[in-house]
Amino acid sequence: MRSPAPMVFIADDDSSVCKGLGRLIKSAGFKVETFVSAEEFLQRKPYRGGPSCLVLDVRMPGLSGIELQKELVQKGVSIPIIFITGHGNIPMSVKAMKDGAVDFLPKPFDDKELLSAIDRAIDKSAQLRKKETEKAKLQRRVNTLTPREYECLRWVITGMLNKQIAHKLGITEKTVKVHRGRVMHKMQAVSVADLVRFAQKCGITSPKK
Amino acid sequence: MKEERYTFQPDTAVFNTVFQYLPVPMFLLDEERRVSKMTPIAKEMFDNTLTERENSPFGRVVNCIHSLDDPRGCGFSQFCEDCSVKKFISDIYKTGIPCYRKEVKLTIGQRRRDCYLLISAEPIGLPSGRKVLLHFDDITDYKKSEERLQKERQRLKDTLEMLPVYVILFTPDYHIAFANRFFRERFGESGGKRCFEYLFGRSEPCQPCPPHKVLETNSSHTWEWLGPDGRSYSIFDFPFTDSDGSPLILEMGIDITDNKLAQEKLTLIKDNLDRAQMVAHIGSWHLDIINNILVWSDETYRIFGLDIGTPLTYDKFLSMVHPDDREYANKSWQAALRREPYDIEHRIVVQGKIKWVREKAQVEFDKRGKAVKGVGTVQDITELKHKEENFRKLQNELMRVSRVTTMGELTAALAHELNQPLMAILSNAQAAQRFLAEKKPDLGGIREILSDIIKDDRRASDVINKIRSLLKRSDFEFVVLDINNIIREVISLLHSEIVIRNVSLTCELDDKIPHVRGDRIQLQQVILNLVLNSFDAMKDIEHKELCIRTRQENGKFIVVSIRDAGTGIGEKVMPRIFDPFFTTKKESMGMGLAINKAIVESHGGSLWAENNPDKGATFYFTLPIAKENKGGKD
């Protein structure tokens, strides 16, 4: 299944740590790229080559690991992060986990600990990628909808009847029926339940009643 | 009988012959005091050049100045009215009664010599008429010596009267035969009373009577007397013999009341001084350098544990100095003799026990610059030394504790510092294991890994050594060192902290800074603490700037300044920041700056803080430049 090899990014301000971790991870069959600061990592162009994860030092000069995580979340980059730290504390790790870190490893840690964390992170990355691919596919379908059809979709997923939707939109029940049919077709949905699931995946919300 | 004399008719020739040979000065005078005859000795005595002596007036013959002045001869001058010679002779002619040994004074010759004569005159009848036979003794010399003696005696008496002491003569029956003015003024006239009666109003002699001792022993003796005037006298009694050979007592009394008071005052002062010296544990001494005589105060004897009064010399003193300090003490003293200040601390051995003393002295020199004497103090500082020693131990302990505390604050940074190489080592080693598990191990890669492991291991042990040197418990060791090196060491220790906290550090270290003398670890601690403080002050500041600077000032001091861009020091806080247990931080004990100050001051420097004009604060400390600035180990 793993072809090409997943990518592991390492960001640690200590170059010998970067080097050592890089060797270890590489020997386990991953592709590796190292960065000696958070800023350097941010400058890299987004990676599209397959599942990947980031091994990230918490304390670094300039942007710290935690700050980088925040930055990535804001940018919508969803890469699983394994935090490593020289002197982590519990509140810090809890916060990091809540913000989506896969693991929190206090230095020094064992290769098994690290590699199993990387495995988990790569799995998560693969899942994320799958979700994202699906979402992108659905999004492309949504993009084909006219504004009226989109509006119609938002009402349909609330479970309202055509008549009620017509009333809300101030159009005839017949027109609603036509729009609904087009939406079902364009979204390649077989049932209303399908439509609801797709809309959810794409983050489409129902209007306020 | 009178008649007989006038009727006596001697043989004239015989009389003339007898008169010629009489071996005494004699004149035969007529009623008008003309000299009818005179013996050759009388001629000799007056040595008159007058040729016609016979029948010349008596005054002219004897060269009486009044007769010489008046051409009419003896008895006509105005002075002659009172002339005793004239009176005697005319009286004899009138009364016929002879006179014997009457003293008369004549002024004789142009040189007006006063001449004392003892005159005896006898009326006689001669065929040539009534005459007076005048015989005289020249007693001038005797009179003159008598006068001199009188004057001499008067002078002696005046002297006695003038003496500021009393002089009296006692008789054995307690009468005062003589008392000089001093005595009379003090005690009044005796009025014939016996001494005990008029001095003390007693009816019986004093028992015993000290002056009487002289009569028993026949030798002088001295004693002290409290007189009825309430004053004290020092009395000297001597055996004395009166002119008639009877025993007397000569007594001399000197008023010593003032001396006694002065003496008492002096004793009191000395007493007070002794007591003060005893309380203060400070003794004094005086060294006569020329004769090598050392005099100690009682307290000095006590300090040295010697019996008061033990004879002393400089060498005796030196022998009591602790053998290890003897050369130092002697050298210092020899230097003092060359006008160098003398203020030293050294040990002495007192009955096998060691005592610490501080000595100060001043040497006095004569006009030629020769050291004559030394005056000094010696203070027993044994207790002080013990306290100092205890204090030093406590301070060491406290400083060690504070170092540990400081280290606690550093733990986070140090854990990071240590974990980094450990992490690198671990991952490299495990990577190597994986390399080896391959069918064809990449030996080149493994070699690379191993060299990286060694490098990181060294890095880790460096960190551990630094921590160890900081935590090491050791007595402080003052060596000559370069402050810049110490600053660099501290910075290297804090490197990751500086990086992580995003502090921008500038170092402006003067390359030519002279060396200082100090304890490396203590100075490291001061700088470490000041830098950590500045980090805290800049915790919430965006642009964290730290500047460490060294420079020298007026060739005496080096100045280290640590300038931050933090929040600065509040006006109310500023005066208290160096107080022990004063802190503005929750997790701090508040000892850091107090200890820093103690350390810097124990190095002979000072530590202070100032707010910067723009932002933040600067801590400065100075250290004296080491004297032996060349070739010191560092």
mmCIF file of N, CA and C in Angstrom, chain B residues 89-183:
data_model
loop_
_atom_site.group_PDB
_atom_site.id
_atom_site.type_symbol
_atom_site.label_atom_id
_atom_site.label_comp_id
_atom_site.label_asym_id
_atom_site.label_seq_id
_atom_site.Cartn_x
_atom_site.Cartn_y
_atom_site.Cartn_z
ATOM 1 N N ILE B 89 87.491 112.824 125.334
ATOM 2 C CA ILE B 89 88.679 113.533 125.844
ATOM 3 C C ILE B 89 88.270 114.766 126.664
ATOM 4 N N SER B 90 87.286 115.499 126.102
ATOM 5 C CA SER B 90 86.886 116.696 126.862
ATOM 6 C C SER B 90 86.190 116.307 128.162
ATOM 7 N N ASP B 91 85.461 115.151 128.138
ATOM 8 C CA ASP B 91 84.819 114.651 129.368
ATOM 9 C C ASP B 91 85.865 114.315 130.418
ATOM 10 N N ILE B 92 86.928 113.640 129.954
ATOM 11 C CA ILE B 92 87.976 113.256 130.916
ATOM 12 C C ILE B 92 88.591 114.498 131.532
ATOM 13 N N TYR B 93 88.852 115.527 130.692
ATOM 14 C CA TYR B 93 89.427 116.761 131.230
ATOM 15 C C TYR B 93 88.463 117.401 132.211
ATOM 16 N N LYS B 94 87.164 117.259 131.901
ATOM 17 C CA LYS B 94 86.173 117.868 132.787
ATOM 18 C C LYS B 94 86.052 117.070 134.067
ATOM 19 N N THR B 95 85.896 115.740 133.942
ATOM 20 C CA THR B 95 85.544 114.928 135.117
ATOM 21 C C THR B 95 86.729 114.222 135.734
ATOM 22 N N GLY B 96 87.775 114.018 134.967
ATOM 23 C CA GLY B 96 88.927 113.275 135.466
ATOM 24 C C GLY B 96 88.668 111.788 135.528
ATOM 25 N N ILE B 97 87.528 111.337 134.997
ATOM 26 C CA ILE B 97 87.210 109.892 135.044
ATOM 27 C C ILE B 97 87.667 109.251 133.744
ATOM 28 N N PRO B 98 88.468 108.230 133.838
ATOM 29 C CA PRO B 98 88.935 107.581 132.608
ATOM 30 C C PRO B 98 87.813 106.792 131.905
ATOM 31 N N CYS B 99 88.034 106.527 130.697
ATOM 32 C CA CYS B 99 87.054 105.654 130.004
ATOM 33 C C CYS B 99 87.791 104.501 129.342
ATOM 34 N N TYR B 100 87.076 103.380 129.258
ATOM 35 C CA TYR B 100 87.740 102.162 128.737
ATOM 36 C C TYR B 100 86.966 101.574 127.562
ATOM 37 N N ARG B 101 87.708 101.185 126.614
ATOM 38 C CA ARG B 101 87.184 100.391 125.476
ATOM 39 C C ARG B 101 85.896 100.959 124.905
ATOM 40 N N LYS B 102 85.952 102.256 124.583
ATOM 41 C CA LYS B 102 84.804 102.855 123.920
ATOM 42 C C LYS B 102 85.032 102.736 122.421
ATOM 43 N N GLU B 103 83.930 102.320 121.717
ATOM 44 C CA GLU B 103 84.080 102.117 120.276
ATOM 45 C C GLU B 103 83.805 103.416 119.569
ATOM 46 N N VAL B 104 84.697 103.822 118.717
ATOM 47 C CA VAL B 104 84.462 105.025 117.922
ATOM 48 C C VAL B 104 84.756 104.732 116.480
ATOM 49 N N LYS B 105 84.157 105.571 115.648
ATOM 50 C CA LYS B 105 84.350 105.355 114.215
ATOM 51 C C LYS B 105 84.937 106.638 113.653
ATOM 52 N N LEU B 106 86.027 106.487 112.916
ATOM 53 C CA LEU B 106 86.631 107.656 112.280
ATOM 54 C C LEU B 106 86.698 107.384 110.791
ATOM 55 N N THR B 107 86.530 108.496 110.057
ATOM 56 C CA THR B 107 86.678 108.316 108.615
ATOM 57 C C THR B 107 88.018 108.909 108.260
ATOM 58 N N ILE B 108 88.871 108.077 107.739
ATOM 59 C CA ILE B 108 90.275 108.451 107.661
ATOM 60 C C ILE B 108 90.755 108.519 106.223
ATOM 61 N N GLY B 109 91.592 109.546 105.982
ATOM 62 C CA GLY B 109 92.279 109.656 104.691
ATOM 63 C C GLY B 109 91.380 110.140 103.589
ATOM 64 N N GLN B 110 92.078 110.548 102.528
ATOM 65 C CA GLN B 110 91.334 111.065 101.383
ATOM 66 C C GLN B 110 90.378 110.016 100.832
ATOM 67 N N ARG B 111 90.736 108.769 101.056
ATOM 68 C CA ARG B 111 89.873 107.702 100.493
ATOM 69 C C ARG B 111 88.704 107.365 101.411
ATOM 70 N N ARG B 112 88.622 108.144 102.499
ATOM 71 C CA ARG B 112 87.492 108.034 103.414
ATOM 72 C C ARG B 112 87.270 106.608 103.897
ATOM 73 N N ARG B 113 88.317 106.032 104.348
ATOM 74 C CA ARG B 113 88.201 104.671 104.874
ATOM 75 C C ARG B 113 87.554 104.736 106.241
ATOM 76 N N ASP B 114 86.523 103.928 106.437
ATOM 77 C CA ASP B 114 85.887 103.860 107.762
ATOM 78 C C ASP B 114 86.765 103.005 108.650
ATOM 79 N N CYS B 115 87.060 103.576 109.790
ATOM 80 C CA CYS B 115 88.022 102.932 110.664
ATOM 81 C C CYS B 115 87.387 102.810 112.051
ATOM 82 N N TYR B 116 87.320 101.554 112.557
ATOM 83 C CA TYR B 116 86.721 101.343 113.891
ATOM 84 C C TYR B 116 87.836 101.227 114.921
ATOM 85 N N LEU B 117 87.697 102.007 115.945
ATOM 86 C CA LEU B 117 88.736 102.021 116.972
ATOM 87 C C LEU B 117 88.105 101.762 118.328
ATOM 88 N N LEU B 118 88.832 101.030 119.134
ATOM 89 C CA LEU B 118 88.389 100.786 120.516
ATOM 90 C C LEU B 118 89.301 101.656 121.416
ATOM 91 N N ILE B 119 88.676 102.687 121.973
ATOM 92 C CA ILE B 119 89.502 103.693 122.658
ATOM 93 C C ILE B 119 89.447 103.544 124.188
ATOM 94 N N SER B 120 90.610 103.642 124.798
ATOM 95 C CA SER B 120 90.660 103.743 126.274
ATOM 96 C C SER B 120 91.486 105.014 126.595
ATOM 97 N N ALA B 121 90.969 105.822 127.488
ATOM 98 C CA ALA B 121 91.678 107.077 127.796
ATOM 99 C C ALA B 121 91.846 107.240 129.314
ATOM 100 N N GLU B 122 92.989 107.807 129.697
ATOM 101 C CA GLU B 122 93.351 107.931 131.129
ATOM 102 C C GLU B 122 93.934 109.338 131.342
ATOM 103 N N PRO B 123 93.409 110.082 132.300
ATOM 104 C CA PRO B 123 94.011 111.400 132.548
ATOM 105 C C PRO B 123 95.310 111.239 133.355
ATOM 106 N N ILE B 124 96.338 111.964 132.967
ATOM 107 C CA ILE B 124 97.554 111.933 133.780
ATOM 108 C C ILE B 124 98.092 113.359 133.929
ATOM 109 N N GLY B 125 98.758 113.537 135.088
ATOM 110 C CA GLY B 125 99.386 114.832 135.324
ATOM 111 C C GLY B 125 100.867 114.741 135.010
ATOM 112 N N LEU B 126 101.264 115.634 134.181
ATOM 113 C CA LEU B 126 102.667 115.658 133.815
ATOM 114 C C LEU B 126 103.231 117.032 134.171
ATOM 115 N N PRO B 127 104.552 117.109 134.245
ATOM 116 C CA PRO B 127 105.118 118.415 134.575
ATOM 117 C C PRO B 127 104.694 119.498 133.583
ATOM 118 N N SER B 128 104.469 118.997 132.383
ATOM 119 C CA SER B 128 104.038 119.963 131.353
ATOM 120 C C SER B 128 102.552 120.275 131.446
ATOM 121 N N GLY B 129 101.919 119.740 132.434
ATOM 122 C CA GLY B 129 100.474 120.013 132.600
ATOM 123 C C GLY B 129 99.644 118.742 132.514
ATOM 124 N N ARG B 130 98.357 118.909 132.586
ATOM 125 C CA ARG B 130 97.466 117.729 132.516
ATOM 126 C C ARG B 130 97.391 117.219 131.099
ATOM 127 N N LYS B 131 97.452 115.951 131.019
ATOM 128 C CA LYS B 131 97.373 115.315 129.701
ATOM 129 C C LYS B 131 96.413 114.118 129.743
ATOM 130 N N VAL B 132 96.047 113.694 128.568
ATOM 131 C CA VAL B 132 95.233 112.445 128.504
ATOM 132 C C VAL B 132 96.015 111.414 127.691
ATOM 133 N N LEU B 133 96.102 110.249 128.308
ATOM 134 C CA LEU B 133 96.804 109.159 127.627
ATOM 135 C C LEU B 133 95.745 108.332 126.868
ATOM 136 N N LEU B 134 95.948 108.311 125.576
ATOM 137 C CA LEU B 134 94.910 107.635 124.731
ATOM 138 C C LEU B 134 95.493 106.370 124.099
ATOM 139 N N HIS B 135 94.800 105.332 124.422
ATOM 140 C CA HIS B 135 95.243 104.063 123.801
ATOM 141 C C HIS B 135 94.119 103.552 122.903
ATOM 142 N N PHE B 136 94.496 102.982 121.784
ATOM 143 C CA PHE B 136 93.388 102.437 120.951
ATOM 144 C C PHE B 136 93.783 101.135 120.260
ATOM 145 N N ASP B 137 92.718 100.368 120.002
ATOM 146 C CA ASP B 137 92.864 99.135 119.194
ATOM 147 C C ASP B 137 92.156 99.376 117.880
ATOM 148 N N ASP B 138 92.817 99.049 116.811
ATOM 149 C CA ASP B 138 92.107 99.163 115.504
ATOM 150 C C ASP B 138 91.299 97.873 115.305
ATOM 151 N N ILE B 139 90.002 97.995 115.411
ATOM 152 C CA ILE B 139 89.144 96.771 115.268
ATOM 153 C C ILE B 139 88.390 96.790 113.932
ATOM 154 N N THR B 140 88.893 97.565 112.974
ATOM 155 C CA THR B 140 88.190 97.708 111.687
ATOM 156 C C THR B 140 87.958 96.351 111.017
ATOM 157 N N ASP B 141 89.040 95.559 110.946
ATOM 158 C CA ASP B 141 88.919 94.264 110.245
ATOM 159 C C ASP B 141 87.879 93.379 110.925
ATOM 160 N N TYR B 142 87.981 93.381 112.270
ATOM 161 C CA TYR B 142 87.045 92.571 113.037
ATOM 162 C C TYR B 142 85.609 93.039 112.792
ATOM 163 N N LYS B 143 85.433 94.355 112.815
ATOM 164 C CA LYS B 143 84.106 94.928 112.602
ATOM 165 C C LYS B 143 83.561 94.569 111.215
ATOM 166 N N LYS B 144 84.485 94.696 110.274
ATOM 167 C CA LYS B 144 84.056 94.415 108.895
ATOM 168 C C LYS B 144 83.592 92.959 108.750
ATOM 169 N N SER B 145 84.377 92.045 109.341
ATOM 170 C CA SER B 145 84.013 90.624 109.178
ATOM 171 C C SER B 145 82.729 90.340 109.957
ATOM 172 N N GLU B 146 82.614 91.060 111.104
ATOM 173 C CA GLU B 146 81.377 90.927 111.887
ATOM 174 C C GLU B 146 80.170 91.334 111.044
ATOM 175 N N GLU B 147 80.317 92.427 110.329
ATOM 176 C CA GLU B 147 79.234 92.917 109.471
ATOM 177 C C GLU B 147 78.885 91.903 108.384
ATOM 178 N N ARG B 148 79.978 91.397 107.799
ATOM 179 C CA ARG B 148 79.762 90.406 106.718
ATOM 180 C C ARG B 148 78.987 89.210 107.254
ATOM 181 N N LEU B 149 79.440 88.775 108.434
ATOM 182 C CA LEU B 149 78.798 87.609 109.045
ATOM 183 C C LEU B 149 77.320 87.891 109.291
ATOM 184 N N GLN B 150 77.083 89.101 109.750
ATOM 185 C CA GLN B 150 75.711 89.500 110.037
ATOM 186 C C GLN B 150 74.869 89.439 108.768
ATOM 187 N N LYS B 151 75.453 89.981 107.715
ATOM 188 C CA LYS B 151 74.744 89.996 106.435
ATOM 189 C C LYS B 151 74.481 88.571 105.965
ATOM 190 N N GLU B 152 75.541 87.767 106.119
ATOM 191 C CA GLU B 152 75.459 86.365 105.707
ATOM 192 C C GLU B 152 74.300 85.697 106.442
ATOM 193 N N ARG B 153 74.295 85.945 107.734
ATOM 194 C CA ARG B 153 73.269 85.331 108.572
ATOM 195 C C ARG B 153 71.882 85.799 108.140
ATOM 196 N N GLN B 154 71.812 87.087 107.829
ATOM 197 C CA GLN B 154 70.532 87.654 107.413
ATOM 198 C C GLN B 154 70.064 86.987 106.116
ATOM 199 N N ARG B 155 71.054 86.817 105.236
ATOM 200 C CA ARG B 155 70.701 86.217 103.945
ATOM 201 C C ARG B 155 70.156 84.799 104.167
ATOM 202 N N LEU B 156 70.855 84.104 105.038
ATOM 203 C CA LEU B 156 70.443 82.738 105.338
ATOM 204 C C LEU B 156 69.022 82.737 105.895
ATOM 205 N N LYS B 157 68.812 83.685 106.789
ATOM 206 C CA LYS B 157 67.512 83.777 107.435
ATOM 207 C C LYS B 157 66.439 84.132 106.393
ATOM 208 N N ASP B 158 66.817 85.127 105.538
ATOM 209 C CA ASP B 158 65.869 85.509 104.473
ATOM 210 C C ASP B 158 65.524 84.310 103.602
ATOM 211 N N THR B 159 66.583 83.544 103.296
ATOM 212 C CA THR B 159 66.358 82.359 102.449
ATOM 213 C C THR B 159 65.367 81.429 103.117
ATOM 214 N N LEU B 160 65.644 81.186 104.404
ATOM 215 C CA LEU B 160 64.745 80.297 105.136
ATOM 216 C C LEU B 160 63.320 80.852 105.119
ATOM 217 N N GLU B 161 63.243 82.190 105.271
ATOM 218 C CA GLU B 161 61.925 82.803 105.310
ATOM 219 C C GLU B 161 61.210 82.677 103.970
ATOM 220 N N MET B 162 62.020 82.756 102.913
ATOM 221 C CA MET B 162 61.421 82.738 101.580
ATOM 222 C C MET B 162 61.010 81.332 101.131
ATOM 223 N N LEU B 163 61.614 80.327 101.756
ATOM 224 C CA LEU B 163 61.388 78.959 101.255
ATOM 225 C C LEU B 163 59.901 78.604 101.196
ATOM 226 N N PRO B 164 59.486 77.940 100.127
ATOM 227 C CA PRO B 164 58.084 77.526 100.040
ATOM 228 C C PRO B 164 57.833 76.223 100.785
ATOM 229 N N VAL B 165 58.684 75.936 101.730
ATOM 230 C CA VAL B 165 58.474 74.767 102.596
ATOM 231 C C VAL B 165 58.683 75.272 104.023
ATOM 232 N N TYR B 166 58.253 74.540 105.001
ATOM 233 C CA TYR B 166 58.506 75.052 106.348
ATOM 234 C C TYR B 166 59.762 74.435 106.929
ATOM 235 N N VAL B 167 60.439 75.259 107.714
ATOM 236 C CA VAL B 167 61.655 74.804 108.385
ATOM 237 C C VAL B 167 61.524 75.234 109.843
ATOM 238 N N ILE B 168 61.675 74.300 110.734
ATOM 239 C CA ILE B 168 61.596 74.653 112.163
ATOM 240 C C ILE B 168 62.687 73.928 112.933
ATOM 241 N N LEU B 169 62.971 74.465 114.089
ATOM 242 C CA LEU B 169 63.907 73.800 115.002
ATOM 243 C C LEU B 169 63.140 73.480 116.276
ATOM 244 N N PHE B 170 63.176 72.207 116.633
ATOM 245 C CA PHE B 170 62.500 71.730 117.844
ATOM 246 C C PHE B 170 63.506 71.556 118.954
ATOM 247 N N THR B 171 63.075 71.850 120.102
ATOM 248 C CA THR B 171 63.915 71.446 121.240
ATOM 249 C C THR B 171 63.355 70.125 121.736
ATOM 250 N N PRO B 172 64.183 69.375 122.474
ATOM 251 C CA PRO B 172 63.688 68.080 122.955
ATOM 252 C C PRO B 172 62.472 68.232 123.877
ATOM 253 N N ASP B 173 62.286 69.414 124.469
ATOM 254 C CA ASP B 173 61.114 69.567 125.343
ATOM 255 C C ASP B 173 59.933 70.203 124.597
ATOM 256 N N TYR B 174 59.884 69.956 123.275
ATOM 257 C CA TYR B 174 58.721 70.277 122.444
ATOM 258 C C TYR B 174 58.522 71.778 122.168
ATOM 259 N N HIS B 175 59.527 72.562 122.467
ATOM 260 C CA HIS B 175 59.411 73.967 122.098
ATOM 261 C C HIS B 175 59.943 74.182 120.695
ATOM 262 N N ILE B 176 59.400 75.224 120.078
ATOM 263 C CA ILE B 176 59.862 75.513 118.734
ATOM 264 C C ILE B 176 60.840 76.665 118.832
ATOM 265 N N ALA B 177 62.120 76.357 118.602
ATOM 266 C CA ALA B 177 63.163 77.351 118.758
ATOM 267 C C ALA B 177 63.202 78.290 117.562
ATOM 268 N N PHE B 178 62.847 77.785 116.425
ATOM 269 C CA PHE B 178 62.829 78.618 115.239
ATOM 270 C C PHE B 178 61.740 78.104 114.295
ATOM 271 N N ALA B 179 61.056 79.052 113.682
ATOM 272 C CA ALA B 179 60.095 78.650 112.657
ATOM 273 C C ALA B 179 60.196 79.670 111.533
ATOM 274 N N ASN B 180 60.262 79.225 110.278
ATOM 275 C CA ASN B 180 60.369 80.182 109.176
ATOM 276 C C ASN B 180 58.989 80.730 108.838
ATOM 277 N N ARG B 181 58.989 81.695 107.916
ATOM 278 C CA ARG B 181 57.745 82.399 107.655
ATOM 279 C C ARG B 181 56.637 81.447 107.193
ATOM 280 N N PHE B 182 57.047 80.507 106.325
ATOM 281 C CA PHE B 182 56.059 79.547 105.793
ATOM 282 C C PHE B 182 55.302 78.882 106.934
ATOM 283 N N PHE B 183 56.093 78.450 107.959
ATOM 284 C CA PHE B 183 55.484 77.774 109.093
ATOM 285 C C PHE B 183 54.587 78.731 109.894
#
